[in-house]
PDB file of C-alpha atoms in Angstrom:
ATOM      1  CA  MET A 496     -15.083  13.722  16.883  1.00 48.00           C
ATOM      2  CA  ILE A 497     -14.408  15.495  13.629  1.00 46.00           C
ATOM      3  CA  SER A 498     -17.251  15.196  11.164  1.00 48.00           C
ATOM      4  CA  TYR A 499     -17.006  15.901   7.474  1.00 42.00           C
ATOM      5  CA  SER A 500     -19.102  17.955   5.144  1.00 43.00           C
ATOM      6  CA  PRO A 501     -21.740  16.028   3.184  1.00 45.00           C
ATOM      7  CA  ALA A 502     -20.156  17.552   0.087  1.00 49.00           C
ATOM      8  CA  LYS A 503     -17.023  15.486   0.669  1.00 74.00           C
ATOM      9  CA  ILE A 504     -17.057  12.231  -1.290  1.00 87.00           C
ATOM     10  CA  MET A 505     -15.655   9.160   0.391  1.00 96.00           C
ATOM     11  CA  LYS A 506     -12.617   7.954  -1.502  1.00 98.00           C
ATOM     12  CA  GLY A 507     -10.950   4.559  -1.517  1.00 98.00           C
ATOM     13  CA  VAL A 508      -7.358   3.776  -0.636  1.00 98.00           C
ATOM     14  CA  ILE A 509      -5.746   0.436  -1.447  1.00 98.00           C
ATOM     15  CA  LEU A 510      -2.505  -0.233   0.393  1.00 97.00           C
ATOM     16  CA  ALA A 511      -0.361  -2.360  -1.887  1.00 96.00           C
ATOM     17  CA  GLY A 512       3.227  -1.697  -0.908  1.00 90.00           C
ATOM     18  CA  GLY A 513       5.580  -3.788   1.191  1.00 85.00           C
ATOM     19  CA  LEU A 514       8.171  -6.348   0.175  1.00 86.00           C
ATOM     20  CA  ALA A 515       6.113  -9.527   0.817  1.00 87.00           C
ATOM     21  CA  THR A 516       9.129 -11.501   1.993  1.00 90.00           C
ATOM     22  CA  ARG A 517       6.835 -14.243   3.322  1.00 92.00           C
ATOM     23  CA  LEU A 518       5.954 -15.052  -0.278  1.00 95.00           C
ATOM     24  CA  TYR A 519       9.506 -15.334  -1.593  1.00 95.00           C
ATOM     25  CA  PRO A 520      10.399 -16.575  -4.202  1.00 95.00           C
ATOM     26  CA  LEU A 521       7.015 -15.684  -5.772  1.00 94.00           C
ATOM     27  CA  THR A 522       7.525 -11.987  -5.122  1.00 94.00           C
ATOM     28  CA  HIS A 523      11.034 -11.803  -6.515  1.00 94.00           C
ATOM     29  CA  ALA A 524       9.434 -11.189  -9.918  1.00 92.00           C
ATOM     30  CA  THR A 525       6.529  -8.861  -9.133  1.00 94.00           C
ATOM     31  CA  ASN A 526       4.551  -7.171  -6.383  1.00 95.00           C
ATOM     32  CA  LYS A 527       2.528  -9.527  -4.164  1.00 96.00           C
ATOM     33  CA  HIS A 528      -0.717  -7.760  -4.998  1.00 97.00           C
ATOM     34  CA  LEU A 529      -0.361  -8.625  -8.670  1.00 97.00           C
ATOM     35  CA  LEU A 530      -0.040 -12.363  -8.091  1.00 97.00           C
ATOM     36  CA  PRO A 531      -2.971 -14.399  -9.427  1.00 96.00           C
ATOM     37  CA  VAL A 532      -5.919 -15.310  -7.244  1.00 97.00           C
ATOM     38  CA  TYR A 533      -7.647 -17.807  -9.500  1.00 96.00           C
ATOM     39  CA  ASP A 534      -8.378 -15.804 -12.680  1.00 96.00           C
ATOM     40  CA  LYS A 535      -7.556 -12.237 -11.598  1.00 97.00           C
ATOM     41  CA  PRO A 536      -4.636 -10.298 -10.170  1.00 97.00           C
ATOM     42  CA  MET A 537      -4.990 -10.125  -6.396  1.00 97.00           C
ATOM     43  CA  ILE A 538      -5.565  -6.359  -6.376  1.00 98.00           C
ATOM     44  CA  TYR A 539      -8.730  -6.732  -8.469  1.00 98.00           C
ATOM     45  CA  TYR A 540     -10.530  -8.116  -5.413  1.00 98.00           C
ATOM     46  CA  PRO A 541     -10.141  -5.074  -3.116  1.00 98.00           C
ATOM     47  CA  ILE A 542     -10.996  -2.864  -6.106  1.00 98.00           C
ATOM     48  CA  GLN A 543     -14.240  -4.794  -6.537  1.00 98.00           C
ATOM     49  CA  VAL A 544     -15.054  -4.381  -2.832  1.00 98.00           C
ATOM     50  CA  LEU A 545     -14.750  -0.600  -3.113  1.00 98.00           C
ATOM     51  CA  LEU A 546     -16.681  -0.370  -6.382  1.00 98.00           C
ATOM     52  CA  LYS A 547     -19.472  -2.528  -4.965  1.00 97.00           C
ATOM     53  CA  ALA A 548     -19.744  -0.073  -2.078  1.00 97.00           C
ATOM     54  CA  GLY A 549     -20.095   2.848  -4.515  1.00 96.00           C
ATOM     55  CA  ILE A 550     -16.521   4.134  -4.222  1.00 97.00           C
ATOM     56  CA  ASP A 551     -15.016   4.817  -7.628  1.00 97.00           C
ATOM     57  CA  GLU A 552     -12.229   7.298  -6.824  1.00 98.00           C
ATOM     58  CA  ILE A 553      -9.289   5.178  -5.752  1.00 98.00           C
ATOM     59  CA  LEU A 554      -5.669   5.684  -4.744  1.00 98.00           C
ATOM     60  CA  VAL A 555      -3.229   2.765  -4.903  1.00 98.00           C
ATOM     61  CA  VAL A 556      -0.328   3.138  -2.485  1.00 97.00           C
ATOM     62  CA  THR A 557       2.501   0.961  -3.721  1.00 96.00           C
ATOM     63  CA  GLY A 558       6.197   0.618  -3.052  1.00 92.00           C
ATOM     64  CA  GLY A 559       9.221  -1.598  -3.451  1.00 89.00           C
ATOM     65  CA  PRO A 560      11.046  -2.577  -6.649  1.00 90.00           C
ATOM     66  CA  HIS A 561       7.976  -3.589  -8.678  1.00 92.00           C
ATOM     67  CA  ALA A 562       5.777  -0.512  -8.258  1.00 92.00           C
ATOM     68  CA  GLY A 563       5.711   0.211 -11.975  1.00 93.00           C
ATOM     69  CA  ASP A 564       3.997  -3.110 -12.674  1.00 95.00           C
ATOM     70  CA  PHE A 565       0.699  -1.687 -11.399  1.00 97.00           C
ATOM     71  CA  ILE A 566       0.409   0.781 -14.255  1.00 96.00           C
ATOM     72  CA  ARG A 567       0.719  -1.990 -16.825  1.00 95.00           C
ATOM     73  CA  VAL A 568      -1.973  -4.050 -15.077  1.00 96.00           C
ATOM     74  CA  LEU A 569      -4.466  -1.383 -13.974  1.00 97.00           C
ATOM     75  CA  GLN A 570      -3.636   1.417 -16.420  1.00 96.00           C
ATOM     76  CA  ASN A 571      -6.140   4.228 -15.684  1.00 96.00           C
ATOM     77  CA  GLY A 572      -8.698   1.873 -14.152  1.00 97.00           C
ATOM     78  CA  SER A 573     -11.493   2.666 -16.602  1.00 96.00           C
ATOM     79  CA  ASP A 574     -11.800  -0.941 -17.807  1.00 96.00           C
ATOM     80  CA  LEU A 575     -12.572  -1.948 -14.220  1.00 97.00           C
ATOM     81  CA  GLY A 576     -15.162   0.757 -13.657  1.00 96.00           C
ATOM     82  CA  ILE A 577     -12.937   3.155 -11.723  1.00 98.00           C
ATOM     83  CA  LYS A 578     -13.851   6.794 -12.312  1.00 97.00           C
ATOM     84  CA  HIS A 579     -10.534   8.203 -11.132  1.00 97.00           C
ATOM     85  CA  LEU A 580      -7.377   6.255 -10.302  1.00 98.00           C
ATOM     86  CA  GLU A 581      -4.196   7.610  -8.763  1.00 98.00           C
ATOM     87  CA  TYR A 582      -0.938   6.049  -7.651  1.00 97.00           C
ATOM     88  CA  THR A 583       1.553   7.056  -5.000  1.00 97.00           C
ATOM     89  CA  TYR A 584       4.811   5.545  -3.782  1.00 96.00           C
ATOM     90  CA  GLN A 585       5.668   4.584  -0.210  1.00 94.00           C
ATOM     91  CA  THR A 586       9.374   5.283   0.144  1.00 90.00           C
ATOM     92  CA  LYS A 587       9.644   3.011   3.206  1.00 88.00           C
ATOM     93  CA  PRO A 588       8.289  -0.348   2.021  1.00 81.00           C
ATOM     94  CA  ASP A 589       8.598  -1.686   5.583  1.00 85.00           C
ATOM     95  CA  GLY A 590       7.226   1.471   7.214  1.00 89.00           C
ATOM     96  CA  GLY A 591       3.911  -0.078   8.219  1.00 92.00           C
ATOM     97  CA  ILE A 592       0.260   0.300   7.279  1.00 95.00           C
ATOM     98  CA  ALA A 593      -0.174   3.651   9.022  1.00 96.00           C
ATOM     99  CA  ASP A 594       2.861   5.044   7.226  1.00 96.00           C
ATOM    100  CA  ALA A 595       1.378   3.920   3.906  1.00 96.00           C
ATOM    101  CA  LEU A 596      -1.993   5.448   4.708  1.00 97.00           C
ATOM    102  CA  ASP A 597      -0.353   8.767   5.490  1.00 97.00           C
ATOM    103  CA  MET A 598       0.517   8.970   1.790  1.00 96.00           C
ATOM    104  CA  ALA A 599      -3.210   9.438   1.066  1.00 97.00           C
ATOM    105  CA  LYS A 600      -3.687  12.714   2.938  1.00 97.00           C
ATOM    106  CA  ASP A 601      -3.764  14.972  -0.117  1.00 97.00           C
ATOM    107  CA  PHE A 602      -5.872  12.494  -2.077  1.00 97.00           C
ATOM    108  CA  ALA A 603      -8.492  12.435   0.708  1.00 97.00           C
ATOM    109  CA  ASP A 604      -8.926  16.207   0.284  1.00 95.00           C
ATOM    110  CA  GLY A 605     -10.355  16.691   3.758  1.00 95.00           C
ATOM    111  CA  GLY A 606     -12.886  13.877   3.458  1.00 96.00           C
ATOM    112  CA  PRO A 607     -13.220  10.329   4.788  1.00 97.00           C
ATOM    113  CA  VAL A 608     -11.454   7.313   3.343  1.00 98.00           C
ATOM    114  CA  ALA A 609     -12.299   3.642   2.983  1.00 98.00           C
ATOM    115  CA  VAL A 610      -9.046   1.748   3.330  1.00 98.00           C
ATOM    116  CA  ILE A 611      -8.417  -1.824   2.252  1.00 98.00           C
ATOM    117  CA  LEU A 612      -5.249  -3.835   2.213  1.00 97.00           C
ATOM    118  CA  GLY A 613      -4.339  -4.982  -1.263  1.00 97.00           C
ATOM    119  CA  ASP A 614      -4.021  -8.645  -0.260  1.00 96.00           C
ATOM    120  CA  ASN A 615      -7.527  -8.892   1.215  1.00 97.00           C
ATOM    121  CA  THR A 616     -10.100 -10.889  -0.709  1.00 97.00           C
ATOM    122  CA  THR A 617     -13.733 -11.016   0.385  1.00 97.00           C
ATOM    123  CA  ASP A 618     -17.177 -11.445  -1.097  1.00 96.00           C
ATOM    124  CA  ALA A 619     -18.747  -9.419   1.719  1.00 96.00           C
ATOM    125  CA  ASP A 620     -20.737  -6.281   0.914  1.00 96.00           C
ATOM    126  CA  ILE A 621     -19.601  -3.316   3.030  1.00 96.00           C
ATOM    127  CA  SER A 622     -21.848  -0.782   1.304  1.00 95.00           C
ATOM    128  CA  LYS A 623     -24.231  -0.515   4.289  1.00 95.00           C
ATOM    129  CA  GLY A 624     -21.398   0.491   6.608  1.00 95.00           C
ATOM    130  CA  ILE A 625     -20.032   2.903   4.027  1.00 95.00           C
ATOM    131  CA  LYS A 626     -23.382   4.622   3.479  1.00 94.00           C
ATOM    132  CA  SER A 627     -24.111   4.991   7.199  1.00 94.00           C
ATOM    133  CA  PHE A 628     -20.642   6.275   8.107  1.00 96.00           C
ATOM    134  CA  LYS A 629     -20.528   9.785   9.541  1.00 93.00           C
ATOM    135  CA  ASP A 630     -17.374  10.222  11.603  1.00 95.00           C
ATOM    136  CA  GLY A 631     -14.821   8.441  13.730  1.00 97.00           C
ATOM    137  CA  ALA A 632     -13.693   5.010  12.584  1.00 98.00           C
ATOM    138  CA  LEU A 633     -15.351   1.809  11.453  1.00 98.00           C
ATOM    139  CA  ILE A 634     -13.495  -1.508  11.416  1.00 98.00           C
ATOM    140  CA  PHE A 635     -14.616  -4.880  10.124  1.00 98.00           C
ATOM    141  CA  LEU A 636     -14.055  -8.069  12.112  1.00 98.00           C
ATOM    142  CA  LYS A 637     -14.116 -11.737  11.145  1.00 97.00           C
ATOM    143  CA  LYS A 638     -13.850 -14.925  13.193  1.00 96.00           C
ATOM    144  CA  VAL A 639     -10.729 -16.837  12.196  1.00 95.00           C
ATOM    145  CA  ALA A 640      -8.893 -19.980  13.233  1.00 93.00           C
ATOM    146  CA  ASP A 641      -5.561 -18.172  13.658  1.00 93.00           C
ATOM    147  CA  PRO A 642      -6.233 -14.765  15.246  1.00 95.00           C
ATOM    148  CA  GLU A 643      -2.644 -14.535  16.472  1.00 95.00           C
ATOM    149  CA  ARG A 644      -1.693 -13.479  12.923  1.00 93.00           C
ATOM    150  CA  TYR A 645      -3.767 -10.305  13.133  1.00 94.00           C
ATOM    151  CA  GLY A 646      -4.878  -7.417  15.274  1.00 95.00           C
ATOM    152  CA  VAL A 647      -7.254  -8.978  17.820  1.00 97.00           C
ATOM    153  CA  PRO A 648     -10.066  -7.149  19.663  1.00 97.00           C
ATOM    154  CA  VAL A 649     -10.415  -7.565  23.407  1.00 97.00           C
ATOM    155  CA  PHE A 650     -14.098  -7.366  24.350  1.00 96.00           C
ATOM    156  CA  ASP A 651     -15.876  -6.484  27.569  1.00 94.00           C
ATOM    157  CA  LYS A 652     -18.081  -9.058  29.330  1.00 91.00           C
ATOM    158  CA  THR A 653     -20.976  -8.372  26.949  1.00 92.00           C
ATOM    159  CA  GLY A 654     -18.844  -9.346  23.969  1.00 90.00           C
ATOM    160  CA  LYS A 655     -20.011  -6.258  22.124  1.00 92.00           C
ATOM    161  CA  LYS A 656     -17.781  -3.424  23.267  1.00 95.00           C
ATOM    162  CA  ILE A 657     -14.109  -3.418  22.268  1.00 97.00           C
ATOM    163  CA  LEU A 658     -11.837  -2.421  25.138  1.00 97.00           C
ATOM    164  CA  LYS A 659      -8.606  -2.488  23.143  1.00 97.00           C
ATOM    165  CA  ILE A 660      -6.981  -4.109  20.137  1.00 97.00           C
ATOM    166  CA  GLU A 661      -3.817  -6.165  20.531  1.00 96.00           C
ATOM    167  CA  GLU A 662      -1.408  -6.560  17.615  1.00 94.00           C
ATOM    168  CA  LYS A 663      -0.522 -10.190  16.850  1.00 93.00           C
ATOM    169  CA  PRO A 664      -0.891 -11.424  20.457  1.00 94.00           C
ATOM    170  CA  LYS A 665       0.717 -14.752  21.359  1.00 94.00           C
ATOM    171  CA  VAL A 666      -2.394 -15.581  23.394  1.00 95.00           C
ATOM    172  CA  PRO A 667      -5.423 -13.977  21.655  1.00 95.00           C
ATOM    173  CA  LYS A 668      -8.264 -12.916  23.926  1.00 96.00           C
ATOM    174  CA  SER A 669     -10.877 -13.503  21.225  1.00 96.00           C
ATOM    175  CA  ASP A 670     -11.160 -15.450  17.981  1.00 95.00           C
ATOM    176  CA  TYR A 671     -11.865 -12.324  15.946  1.00 97.00           C
ATOM    177  CA  ALA A 672      -9.387 -10.736  13.578  1.00 96.00           C
ATOM    178  CA  VAL A 673      -9.405  -7.097  12.593  1.00 97.00           C
ATOM    179  CA  THR A 674      -9.575  -7.493   8.840  1.00 97.00           C
ATOM    180  CA  GLY A 675      -7.760  -5.195   6.474  1.00 96.00           C
ATOM    181  CA  LEU A 676     -10.825  -3.034   5.846  1.00 98.00           C
ATOM    182  CA  TYR A 677     -11.154   0.281   7.671  1.00 98.00           C
ATOM    183  CA  VAL A 678     -13.186   3.466   7.289  1.00 98.00           C
ATOM    184  CA  TYR A 679     -11.793   6.659   8.809  1.00 98.00           C
ATOM    185  CA  ASP A 680     -12.786  10.282   8.983  1.00 97.00           C
ATOM    186  CA  ASN A 681     -10.136  12.799   8.022  1.00 97.00           C
ATOM    187  CA  SER A 682      -8.790  13.098  11.577  1.00 97.00           C
ATOM    188  CA  VAL A 683      -6.915   9.849  10.901  1.00 98.00           C
ATOM    189  CA  PHE A 684      -4.096  11.871   9.363  1.00 98.00           C
ATOM    190  CA  LYS A 685      -3.674  13.885  12.561  1.00 98.00           C
ATOM    191  CA  ILE A 686      -3.647  10.651  14.546  1.00 98.00           C
ATOM    192  CA  ILE A 687      -0.915   9.185  12.335  1.00 97.00           C
ATOM    193  CA  LYS A 688       1.327  12.169  13.155  1.00 97.00           C
ATOM    194  CA  THR A 689       1.090  11.245  16.870  1.00 96.00           C
ATOM    195  CA  LEU A 690       2.099   7.599  16.455  1.00 96.00           C
ATOM    196  CA  LYS A 691       5.391   6.151  17.605  1.00 95.00           C
ATOM    197  CA  LEU A 692       7.251   3.302  15.963  1.00 91.00           C
ATOM    198  CA  SER A 693       6.353  -0.133  17.253  1.00 90.00           C
ATOM    199  CA  GLU A 694       8.858  -2.756  18.399  1.00 87.00           C
ATOM    200  CA  ARG A 695       9.206  -3.906  14.805  1.00 86.00           C
ATOM    201  CA  GLY A 696       9.982  -0.369  13.660  1.00 87.00           C
ATOM    202  CA  GLN A 697       6.645   0.336  11.977  1.00 91.00           C
ATOM    203  CA  LEU A 698       3.703   2.698  12.324  1.00 93.00           C
ATOM    204  CA  GLU A 699       0.882   0.284  13.145  1.00 95.00           C
ATOM    205  CA  VAL A 700      -2.736   0.500  12.055  1.00 96.00           C
ATOM    206  CA  THR A 701      -3.644  -1.067  15.412  1.00 96.00           C
ATOM    207  CA  ASP A 702      -2.362   2.102  17.092  1.00 96.00           C
ATOM    208  CA  ILE A 703      -4.662   4.164  14.856  1.00 98.00           C
ATOM    209  CA  ASN A 704      -7.644   2.056  15.869  1.00 98.00           C
ATOM    210  CA  ASN A 705      -6.760   2.215  19.560  1.00 97.00           C
ATOM    211  CA  ALA A 706      -6.495   6.008  19.302  1.00 97.00           C
ATOM    212  CA  TYR A 707     -10.058   6.147  17.981  1.00 98.00           C
ATOM    213  CA  LEU A 708     -11.122   3.756  20.757  1.00 97.00           C
ATOM    214  CA  ARG A 709      -9.728   6.069  23.421  1.00 96.00           C
ATOM    215  CA  LYS A 710     -11.841   8.885  21.946  1.00 96.00           C
ATOM    216  CA  GLY A 711     -14.939   6.687  21.991  1.00 96.00           C
ATOM    217  CA  ALA A 712     -15.089   7.044  18.216  1.00 97.00           C
ATOM    218  CA  LEU A 713     -14.636   3.493  16.936  1.00 97.00           C
ATOM    219  CA  ARG A 714     -17.413   1.184  15.735  1.00 97.00           C
ATOM    220  CA  TRP A 715     -17.191  -2.345  14.401  1.00 97.00           C
ATOM    221  CA  GLU A 716     -19.161  -4.654  12.157  1.00 97.00           C
ATOM    222  CA  GLU A 717     -18.698  -8.341  11.432  1.00 96.00           C
ATOM    223  CA  LEU A 718     -18.080  -9.224   7.803  1.00 96.00           C
ATOM    224  CA  ASP A 719     -20.809 -11.413   6.376  1.00 95.00           C
ATOM    225  CA  GLY A 720     -19.199 -13.777   3.913  1.00 94.00           C
ATOM    226  CA  PHE A 721     -15.787 -15.099   2.985  1.00 97.00           C
ATOM    227  CA  TRP A 722     -12.649 -13.209   3.909  1.00 97.00           C
ATOM    228  CA  THR A 723      -8.959 -13.967   3.905  1.00 96.00           C
ATOM    229  CA  ASP A 724      -5.731 -12.144   3.375  1.00 94.00           C
ATOM    230  CA  ALA A 725      -3.363 -13.667   0.844  1.00 95.00           C
ATOM    231  CA  GLY A 726      -0.046 -12.700   2.355  1.00 92.00           C
ATOM    232  CA  THR A 727       1.343 -16.168   3.100  1.00 94.00           C
ATOM    233  CA  PRO A 728       1.643 -19.258   0.898  1.00 96.00           C
ATOM    234  CA  ALA A 729      -1.150 -20.942   2.876  1.00 95.00           C
ATOM    235  CA  SER A 730      -3.566 -17.997   2.776  1.00 95.00           C
ATOM    236  CA  LEU A 731      -2.794 -17.356  -0.909  1.00 97.00           C
ATOM    237  CA  PHE A 732      -3.660 -20.976  -1.640  1.00 97.00           C
ATOM    238  CA  LYS A 733      -6.839 -20.663   0.443  1.00 96.00           C
ATOM    239  CA  ALA A 734      -7.915 -17.585  -1.501  1.00 97.00           C
ATOM    240  CA  ASN A 735      -7.289 -19.319  -4.822  1.00 97.00           C
ATOM    241  CA  MET A 736      -9.302 -22.357  -3.736  1.00 96.00           C
ATOM    242  CA  PHE A 737     -12.285 -20.298  -2.577  1.00 97.00           C
ATOM    243  CA  TRP A 738     -12.564 -18.133  -5.679  1.00 97.00           C
ATOM    244  CA  ALA A 739     -12.078 -21.078  -8.016  1.00 97.00           C
ATOM    245  CA  VAL A 740     -14.883 -23.048  -6.350  1.00 96.00           C
ATOM    246  CA  LYS A 741     -17.115 -19.979  -6.153  1.00 95.00           C
ATOM    247  CA  LYS A 742     -16.762 -19.592  -9.895  1.00 93.00           C
ATOM    248  CA  GLY A 743     -17.703 -23.188 -10.563  1.00 93.00           C
ATOM    249  CA  VAL A 744     -14.404 -25.003 -10.838  1.00 92.00           C
ATOM    250  CA  ASN A 745     -14.606 -28.686  -9.878  1.00 86.00           C
ATOM    251  CA  LEU A 746     -11.429 -29.406  -7.963  1.00 80.00           C
ATOM    252  CA  LEU A 747     -11.960 -33.175  -7.777  1.00 71.00           C
TER     253      LEU A 747
END
């Protein structure tokens, strides 16, 4: 395991690239992560997760034809409580999550990173996991009704130890999804350089997590609270419904 110096501050990385073809025609006009989830742009929710955990230096990795829209929405981030906000551009919008994360190497500056997908919305508090993190990798799991849409952990007989993670399995071996929240030490960037393209031509985050597993350096926690991605019409609708009700809207 590669540990980091206590002087290194954990930084946040929001992955908000991609083409979001599953949300066409909504995403013909703007980036998916700027679509509304009740009363806020979608990307506000992962920003709030990081800020709540004490992470206020954030990099947004974007891509595709609407990348410039982020600057108009987020500006320098100060109105949201962000101390330092940077942007970078993923030249391969379909390159995969690991390819997008690789864009954050210089921003990480040798330290650890908390990574969240820009279409993830949750009211869970991950600050405990962030504060206790030392090295290796930490992933967050959540029980879901449709695990076949996600990376799915395969557990040992105790149900506590992850043996491997399968990417979008047709027959999931558990009802847990690997959510789009990850914490990695700086060795993640060396791991990314060893990855090979998957069958769909991408560098997969599941392969990162399995690499940490093989080193015995991966931990997991279950998210306590609501969580969903918002990358399909159904999950986007679900996210809107939850946040509207949570904020007191009577839908009847």
